[in-house]
Structures are given as structure tokens and as C-alpha cells.
CSV table of C-alpha atoms and ligand atoms in Angstrom, one decimal:
chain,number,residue,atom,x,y,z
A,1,UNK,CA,17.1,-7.5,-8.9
A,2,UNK,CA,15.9,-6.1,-12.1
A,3,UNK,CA,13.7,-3.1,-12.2
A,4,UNK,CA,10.5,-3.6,-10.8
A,5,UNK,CA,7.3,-3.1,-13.0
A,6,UNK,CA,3.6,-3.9,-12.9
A,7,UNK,CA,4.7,-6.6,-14.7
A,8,UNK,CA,7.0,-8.0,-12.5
A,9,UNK,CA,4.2,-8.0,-9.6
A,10,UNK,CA,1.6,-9.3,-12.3
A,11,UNK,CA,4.5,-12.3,-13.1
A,12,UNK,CA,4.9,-13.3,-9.6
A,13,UNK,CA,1.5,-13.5,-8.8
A,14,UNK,CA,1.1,-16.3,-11.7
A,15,UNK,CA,4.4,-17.9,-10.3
A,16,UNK,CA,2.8,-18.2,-7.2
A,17,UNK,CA,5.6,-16.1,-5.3
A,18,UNK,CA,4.7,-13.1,-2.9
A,19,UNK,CA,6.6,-9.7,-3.0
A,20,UNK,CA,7.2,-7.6,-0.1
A,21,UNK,CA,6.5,-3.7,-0.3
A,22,UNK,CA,7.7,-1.0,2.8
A,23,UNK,CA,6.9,2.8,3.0
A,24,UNK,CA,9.7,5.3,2.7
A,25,UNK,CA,9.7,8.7,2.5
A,26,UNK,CA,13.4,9.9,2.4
A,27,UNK,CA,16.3,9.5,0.0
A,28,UNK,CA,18.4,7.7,2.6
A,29,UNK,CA,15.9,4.7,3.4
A,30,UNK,CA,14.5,4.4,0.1
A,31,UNK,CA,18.2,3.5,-1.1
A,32,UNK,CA,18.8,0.7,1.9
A,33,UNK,CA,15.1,-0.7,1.4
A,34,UNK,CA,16.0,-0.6,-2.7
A,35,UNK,CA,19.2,-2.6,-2.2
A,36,UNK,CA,17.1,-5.2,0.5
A,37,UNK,CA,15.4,-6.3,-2.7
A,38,UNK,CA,11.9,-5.1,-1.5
A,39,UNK,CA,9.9,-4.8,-5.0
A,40,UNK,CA,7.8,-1.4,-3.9
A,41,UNK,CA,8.6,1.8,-2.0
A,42,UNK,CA,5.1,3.7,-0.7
A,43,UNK,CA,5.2,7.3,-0.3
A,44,UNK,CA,2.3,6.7,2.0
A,45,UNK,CA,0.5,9.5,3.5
A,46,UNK,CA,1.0,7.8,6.8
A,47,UNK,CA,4.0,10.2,6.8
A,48,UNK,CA,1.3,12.3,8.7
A,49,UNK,CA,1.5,10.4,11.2
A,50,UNK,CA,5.3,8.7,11.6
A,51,UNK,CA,6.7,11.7,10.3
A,52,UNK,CA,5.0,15.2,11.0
A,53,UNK,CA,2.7,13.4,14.8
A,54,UNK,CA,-0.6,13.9,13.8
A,55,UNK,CA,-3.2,11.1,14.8
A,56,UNK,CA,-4.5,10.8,11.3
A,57,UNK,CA,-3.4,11.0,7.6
A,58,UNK,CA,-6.4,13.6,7.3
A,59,UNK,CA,-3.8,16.7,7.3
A,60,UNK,CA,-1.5,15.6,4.7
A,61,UNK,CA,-1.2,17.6,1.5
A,62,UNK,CA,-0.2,16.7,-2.0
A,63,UNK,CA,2.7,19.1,-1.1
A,64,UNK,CA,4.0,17.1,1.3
A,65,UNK,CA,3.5,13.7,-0.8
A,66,UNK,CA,4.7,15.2,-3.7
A,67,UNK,CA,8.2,16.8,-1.4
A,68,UNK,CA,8.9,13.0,-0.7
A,69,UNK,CA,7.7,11.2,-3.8
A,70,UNK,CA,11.1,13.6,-4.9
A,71,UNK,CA,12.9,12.3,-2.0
A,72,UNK,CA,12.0,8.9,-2.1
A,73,UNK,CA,12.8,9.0,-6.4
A,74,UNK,CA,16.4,10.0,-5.8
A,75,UNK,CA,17.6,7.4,-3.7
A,76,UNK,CA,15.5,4.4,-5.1
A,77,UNK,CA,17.4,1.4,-7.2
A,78,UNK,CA,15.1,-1.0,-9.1
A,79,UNK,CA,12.1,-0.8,-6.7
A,80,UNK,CA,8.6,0.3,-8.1
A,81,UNK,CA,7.6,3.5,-6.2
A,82,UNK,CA,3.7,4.0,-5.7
A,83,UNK,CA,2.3,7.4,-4.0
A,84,UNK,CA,-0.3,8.3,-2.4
A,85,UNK,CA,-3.2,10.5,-2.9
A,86,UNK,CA,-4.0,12.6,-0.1
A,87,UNK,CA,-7.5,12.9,1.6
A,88,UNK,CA,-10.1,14.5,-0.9
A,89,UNK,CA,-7.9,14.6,-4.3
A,90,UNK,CA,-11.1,12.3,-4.9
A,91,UNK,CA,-13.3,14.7,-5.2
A,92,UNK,CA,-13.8,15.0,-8.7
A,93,UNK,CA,-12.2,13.2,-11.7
A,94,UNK,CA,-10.7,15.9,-12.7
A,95,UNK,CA,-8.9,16.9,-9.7
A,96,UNK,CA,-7.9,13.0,-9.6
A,97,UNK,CA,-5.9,13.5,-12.3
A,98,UNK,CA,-4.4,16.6,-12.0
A,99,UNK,CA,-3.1,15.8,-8.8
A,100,UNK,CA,-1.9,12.3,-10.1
A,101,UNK,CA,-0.4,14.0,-12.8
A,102,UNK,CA,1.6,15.9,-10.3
A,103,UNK,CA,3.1,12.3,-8.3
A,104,UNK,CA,3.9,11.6,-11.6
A,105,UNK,CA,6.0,14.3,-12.5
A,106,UNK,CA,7.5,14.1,-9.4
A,107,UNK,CA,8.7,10.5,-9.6
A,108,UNK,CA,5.8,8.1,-9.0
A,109,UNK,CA,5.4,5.1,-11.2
A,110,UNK,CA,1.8,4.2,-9.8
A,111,UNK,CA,-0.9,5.7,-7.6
A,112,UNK,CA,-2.4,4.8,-4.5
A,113,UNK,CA,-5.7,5.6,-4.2
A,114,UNK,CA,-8.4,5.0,-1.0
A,115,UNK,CA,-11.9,4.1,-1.9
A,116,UNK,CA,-14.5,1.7,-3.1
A,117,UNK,CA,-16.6,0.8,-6.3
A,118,UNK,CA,-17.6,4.5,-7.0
A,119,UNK,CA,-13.8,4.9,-7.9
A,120,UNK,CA,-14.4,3.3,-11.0
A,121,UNK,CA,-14.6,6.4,-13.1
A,122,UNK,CA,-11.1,7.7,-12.2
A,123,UNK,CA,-9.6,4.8,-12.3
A,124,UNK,CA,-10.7,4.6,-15.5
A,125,UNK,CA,-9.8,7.9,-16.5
A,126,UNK,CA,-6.0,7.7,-15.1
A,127,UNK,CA,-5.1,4.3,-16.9
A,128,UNK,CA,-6.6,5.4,-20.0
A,129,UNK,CA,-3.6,8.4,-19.5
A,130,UNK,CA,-1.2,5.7,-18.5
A,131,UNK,CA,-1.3,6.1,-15.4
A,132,UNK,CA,-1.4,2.6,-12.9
A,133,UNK,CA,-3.4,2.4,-9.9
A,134,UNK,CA,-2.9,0.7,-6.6
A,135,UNK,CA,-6.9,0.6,-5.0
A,136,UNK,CA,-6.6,0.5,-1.0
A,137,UNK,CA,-9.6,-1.1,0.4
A,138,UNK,CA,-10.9,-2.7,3.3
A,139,UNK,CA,-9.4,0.0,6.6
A,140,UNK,CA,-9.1,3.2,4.5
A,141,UNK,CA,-6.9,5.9,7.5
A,142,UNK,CA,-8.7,8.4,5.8
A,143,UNK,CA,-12.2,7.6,6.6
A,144,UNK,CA,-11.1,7.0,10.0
A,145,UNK,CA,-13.8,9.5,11.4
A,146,UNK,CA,-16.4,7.6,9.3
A,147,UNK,CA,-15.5,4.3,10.6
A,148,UNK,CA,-15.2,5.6,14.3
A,149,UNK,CA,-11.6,4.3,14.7
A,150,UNK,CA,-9.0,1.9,13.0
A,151,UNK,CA,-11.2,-1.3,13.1
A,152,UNK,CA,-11.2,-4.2,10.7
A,153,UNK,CA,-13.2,-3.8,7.9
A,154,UNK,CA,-15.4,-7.1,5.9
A,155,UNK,CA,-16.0,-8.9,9.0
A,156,UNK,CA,-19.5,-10.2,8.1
A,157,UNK,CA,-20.4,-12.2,5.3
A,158,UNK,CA,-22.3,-9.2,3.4
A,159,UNK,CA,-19.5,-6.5,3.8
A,160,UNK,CA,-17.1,-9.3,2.8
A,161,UNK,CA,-19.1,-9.9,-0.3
A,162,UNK,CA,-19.4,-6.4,-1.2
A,163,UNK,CA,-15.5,-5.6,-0.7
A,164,UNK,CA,-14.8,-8.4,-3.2
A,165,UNK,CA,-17.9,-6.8,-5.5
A,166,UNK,CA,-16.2,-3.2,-5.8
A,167,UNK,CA,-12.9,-4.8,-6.0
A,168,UNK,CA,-13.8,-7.1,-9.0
A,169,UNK,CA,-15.1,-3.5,-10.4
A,170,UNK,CA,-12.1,-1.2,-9.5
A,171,UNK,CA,-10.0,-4.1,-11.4
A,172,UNK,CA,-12.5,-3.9,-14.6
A,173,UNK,CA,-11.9,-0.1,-14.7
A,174,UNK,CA,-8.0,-0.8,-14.6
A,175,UNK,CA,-6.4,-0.9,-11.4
A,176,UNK,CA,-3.2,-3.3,-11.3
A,177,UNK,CA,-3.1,-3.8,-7.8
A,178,UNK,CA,-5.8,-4.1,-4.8
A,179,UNK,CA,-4.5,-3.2,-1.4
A,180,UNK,CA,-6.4,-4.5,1.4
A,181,UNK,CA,-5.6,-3.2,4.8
A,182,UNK,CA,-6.8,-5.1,8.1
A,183,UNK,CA,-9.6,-7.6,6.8
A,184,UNK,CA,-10.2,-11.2,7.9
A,185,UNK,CA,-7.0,-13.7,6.3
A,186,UNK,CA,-9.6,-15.6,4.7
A,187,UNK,CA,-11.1,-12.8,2.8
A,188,UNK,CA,-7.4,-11.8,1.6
A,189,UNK,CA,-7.4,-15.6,0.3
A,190,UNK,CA,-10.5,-15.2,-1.7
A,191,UNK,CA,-9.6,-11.8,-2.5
A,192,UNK,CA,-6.2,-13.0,-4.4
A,193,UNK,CA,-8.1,-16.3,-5.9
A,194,UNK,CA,-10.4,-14.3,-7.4
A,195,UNK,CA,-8.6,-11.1,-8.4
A,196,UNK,CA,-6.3,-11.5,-11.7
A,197,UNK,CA,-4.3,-8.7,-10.1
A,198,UNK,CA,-1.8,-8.5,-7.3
A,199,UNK,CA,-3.6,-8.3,-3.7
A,200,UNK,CA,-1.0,-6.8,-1.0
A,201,UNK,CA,-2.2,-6.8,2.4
A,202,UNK,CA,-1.4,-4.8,5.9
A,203,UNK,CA,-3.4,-6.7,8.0
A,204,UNK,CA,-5.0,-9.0,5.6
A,205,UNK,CA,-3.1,-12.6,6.6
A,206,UNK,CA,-0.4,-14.4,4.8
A,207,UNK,CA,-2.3,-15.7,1.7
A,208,UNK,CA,-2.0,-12.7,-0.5
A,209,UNK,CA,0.2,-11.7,-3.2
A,210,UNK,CA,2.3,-9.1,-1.5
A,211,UNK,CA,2.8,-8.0,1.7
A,212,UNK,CA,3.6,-4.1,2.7
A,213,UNK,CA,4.3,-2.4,6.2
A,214,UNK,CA,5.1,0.8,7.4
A,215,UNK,CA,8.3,1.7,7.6
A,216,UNK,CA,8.7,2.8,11.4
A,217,UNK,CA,7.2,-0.5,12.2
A,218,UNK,CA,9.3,-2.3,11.0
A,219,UNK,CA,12.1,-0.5,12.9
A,220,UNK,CA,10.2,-0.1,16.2
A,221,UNK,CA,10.4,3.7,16.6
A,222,UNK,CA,6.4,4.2,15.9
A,223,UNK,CA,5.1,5.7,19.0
A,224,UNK,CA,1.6,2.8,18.7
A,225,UNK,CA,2.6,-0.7,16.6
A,226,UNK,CA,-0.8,-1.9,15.2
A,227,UNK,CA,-1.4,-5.7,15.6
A,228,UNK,CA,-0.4,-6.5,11.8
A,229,UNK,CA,3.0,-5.0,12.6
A,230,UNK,CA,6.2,-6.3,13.6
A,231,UNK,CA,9.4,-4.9,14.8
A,232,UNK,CA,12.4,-6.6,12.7
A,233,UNK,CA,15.2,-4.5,14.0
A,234,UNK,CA,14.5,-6.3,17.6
A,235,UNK,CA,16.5,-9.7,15.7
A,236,UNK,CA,18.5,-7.9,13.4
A,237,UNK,CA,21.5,-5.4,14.2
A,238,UNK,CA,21.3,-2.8,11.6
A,239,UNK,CA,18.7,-0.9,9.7
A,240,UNK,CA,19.6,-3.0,6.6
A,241,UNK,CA,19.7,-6.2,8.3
A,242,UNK,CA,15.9,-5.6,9.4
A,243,UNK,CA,15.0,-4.4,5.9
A,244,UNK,CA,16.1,-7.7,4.7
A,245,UNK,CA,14.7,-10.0,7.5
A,246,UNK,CA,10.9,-8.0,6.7
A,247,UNK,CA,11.9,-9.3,2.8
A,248,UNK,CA,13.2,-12.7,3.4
A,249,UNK,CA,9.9,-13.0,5.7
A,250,UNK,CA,6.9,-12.1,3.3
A,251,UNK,CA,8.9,-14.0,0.9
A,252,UNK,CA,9.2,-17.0,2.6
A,253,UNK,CA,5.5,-16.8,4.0
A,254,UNK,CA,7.0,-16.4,7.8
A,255,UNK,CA,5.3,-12.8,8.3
A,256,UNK,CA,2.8,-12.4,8.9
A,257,UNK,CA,2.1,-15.3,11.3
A,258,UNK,CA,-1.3,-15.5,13.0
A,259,UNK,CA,-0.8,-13.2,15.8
A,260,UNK,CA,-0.4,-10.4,13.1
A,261,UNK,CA,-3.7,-11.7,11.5
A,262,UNK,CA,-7.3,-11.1,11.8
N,301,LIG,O1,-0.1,5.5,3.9
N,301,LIG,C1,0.4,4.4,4.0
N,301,LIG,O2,1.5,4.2,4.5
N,301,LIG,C2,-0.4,3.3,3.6
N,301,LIG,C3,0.1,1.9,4.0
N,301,LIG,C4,-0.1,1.7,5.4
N,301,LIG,C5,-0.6,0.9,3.2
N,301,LIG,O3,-1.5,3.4,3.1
């Protein structure tokens, strides 16, 4: 695999081919998912939850993300590796990028950031400095208390249309990628026809351009697997080997099927 790039993700969207993207968070795993071939590493701030047991992101800090974004830098090969931006960095534009800056210096080569249209400005603001942006839409953890729980988002025709609307704006301001995360398949359908950008999903159905999952899911050892999971290392008999059957899935347009779809 060569090193993966925005480009890369832009060029297999045109060729029609999906990419497959995992969260890690150590050294150790970033190297085995690298060597899988899976074209993105997420320093996700779900490490609040899989790694330090809390029942939300809502207590990780941009401490912790940037302690693993180091981690996570050291062990990767060619795979792009995208952090997150912990709950409230949002809060102004300015704080936005100074805490992006700080992912960046610690190894990131995009940001992940949770929100809608109003995110325009930032988004704006870090590409102008060269810095890319992955939007995650749709289930966003952090407003979990806003949502009242983990439930699909854009299930009505309205919500649906105004996901796509702040989308198609958070692309004009510069993001490279759209993440959506548990919304109806057919909305992730529209969403990729319509985007010019790469659309990964978690939760989002097969026809987007890239699919991503949380590490610990993949390997069974989450203490609750959401419906849009699945365990590979149940068919596979290393760590590696289920690394590689999660790739050779999205790739192939196996995973998810439609029990892992809303
Ligand atoms: O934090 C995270 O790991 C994420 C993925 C689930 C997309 O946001």
C-alpha cells in the first residue's frame, strides 16, 4: 500500500471502490491494522469509553487524544491517521484551532470534528491553515445527553434533508471527508451521490465510500457491541487475521450486511 492521503480517499471514491478505516489508540495495534492495509487509523475519543470505562466520550481531554495521537503516530505504516477533537474544543474558532494545532503537532494528518452546519466557520478557518477536516454527523457521542441516548439520527424526511443541507455546507467550507454515524442506508446512499467528498459511515449501510469501526468491536472485547458492529476475531484466529477479514469486508461490500444497518 502506498501512503494514504486525502487524495487517495478522494481517488477511490471516483473509482468507485470503498476504503475501510478502524480506531486505534496504541503503537502496537496501529502497526498490525497499518500492515492489514486499512487506509485510516482514528484516534477516536471513544477511547473514553473502550479504554478509560466511562459511559460517554464527554470526559475525554485533548490530553488524552493528543497522548495517543503520539502513540498511535509511532507505530503507524502508510495509513492516514485522523484525531479527534474532544467535547467543547468547539467552542470558539479560536480554541478550534489551537487545539487542532496541537493533534497536529502530535502526529495527526486530519481532524475529526462533531457537529453540524454552524461548523462552517472553523472549518473554514483550519483548511485555510492546511489543516483537513473529517465532519462527523448524523449520531454525534457527544451530544448524547442532547439526544437522550445513542439513537439514529435523520430518520424523517425533514431531518434527512437538513443533514444533507449542513453537509453540502461543511463540504463548501472545506471538509474532505463527511462521517456519518448511525443514519438510515439510504440516506448514506444519497449522502455519497451527492457529496463530491468521501462519506464513511458507522452505522450508515453499505453504500458509502468508506466504512470505519471501533476497534474493540471488531475484536469482541467491548463490554456493549452496538448493532452496526461486528466481531471479526469470532472467524479469524489472530488479531491480524481479524484486522484483515474487517478490510477484505468493507472492501468487498460484505460488511456491513443488513442486520448491521438501519
Ligand atoms: O470516537 C470514535 O471512535 C468515533 C468513531 C466511532 C467514528 O467517532
Amino acid at each position: 500500500m502506498k501512503t494514504v492521503t486525502t487524495r487517495t480517499l478522494q481517488a477511490l471514491k471516483h473509482a468507485g471502490e470503498t476504503f475501510s478505516c478502524l480506531t486505534a489508540y496504541d503503537a502496537s495495534f496501529a502497526r498490525i491494522a497499518s500492515q492489514t492495509g486499512i487506509e485510516v487509523l482514528l484516534v477516536g475519543d471513544s477511547l473514553g469509553m473502550v479504554l478509560q470505562g466511562h459511559s460517554t466520550t464527554l470526559p475525554v481531554t485533548l490530553d488524552d487524544i493528543c497522548y495517543h495521537t503520539r502513540c498511535v503516530a509511532r507505530g503507524k505504516e502508510k495509513s492516514l491517521l485522523m484525531a479527534d477533537l474532544p467535547f467543547m474544543s468547539n467552542t470558539s474558532t479560536e480554541r478550534l484551532l489551537q487545539d487542532a494545532g496541537v493533534l497536529m503537532r502530535a502526529g495527526a494528518e486530519m481532524i475529526k470534528i462533531e457537529g453540524e452546519a454552524w461548523l462552517a466557520e472553523g472549518i473554514r478557518e483550519l483548511t485555510r491553515r492546511g489543516v483537513p477536516v473529517c465532519a462527523h454527523m448524523g449520531l454525534t457521542p457527544q451530544s448524547v445527553h442532547q439526544f437522550g441516548g445513542y439513537r439514529v439520527q435523520g430518520r424523517n424526511s425533514s431531518q434527512a434533508e437538513q443533514m444533507l443541507a449542513d453537509a453540502r455546507a461543511l463540504v463548501d467550507a472545506g471538509a474532505s471527508i463527511i462521517l456519518l454515524e448511525c443514519v438510515p442506508a439510504h440516506l448514506g446512499r444519497i449522502m455519497r451521490d451527492t457529496l463530491e467528498v468521501p462519506v464513511i459511515g458507522i452505522g450508515a449501510g453499505v453504500e458509502v465510500d468508506g466504512q470505519i469501526l471501533v476497534m474493540h468491536d471488531v475484536l469482541g472485547v467491548s463490554p456493549r457491541s452496538p448493532r452496526f458492529a461486528k466481531n471479526f476475531l469470532a472467524e479469524s484466529d489472530s488479531i491480524a487475521a481479524a484486522f484483515g477479514a474487517y478490510h477484505e469486508a468493507v472492501k468487498t461490500r460484505r460488511f456491513p450486511s443488513e442486520e448491521h444497518s438501519f
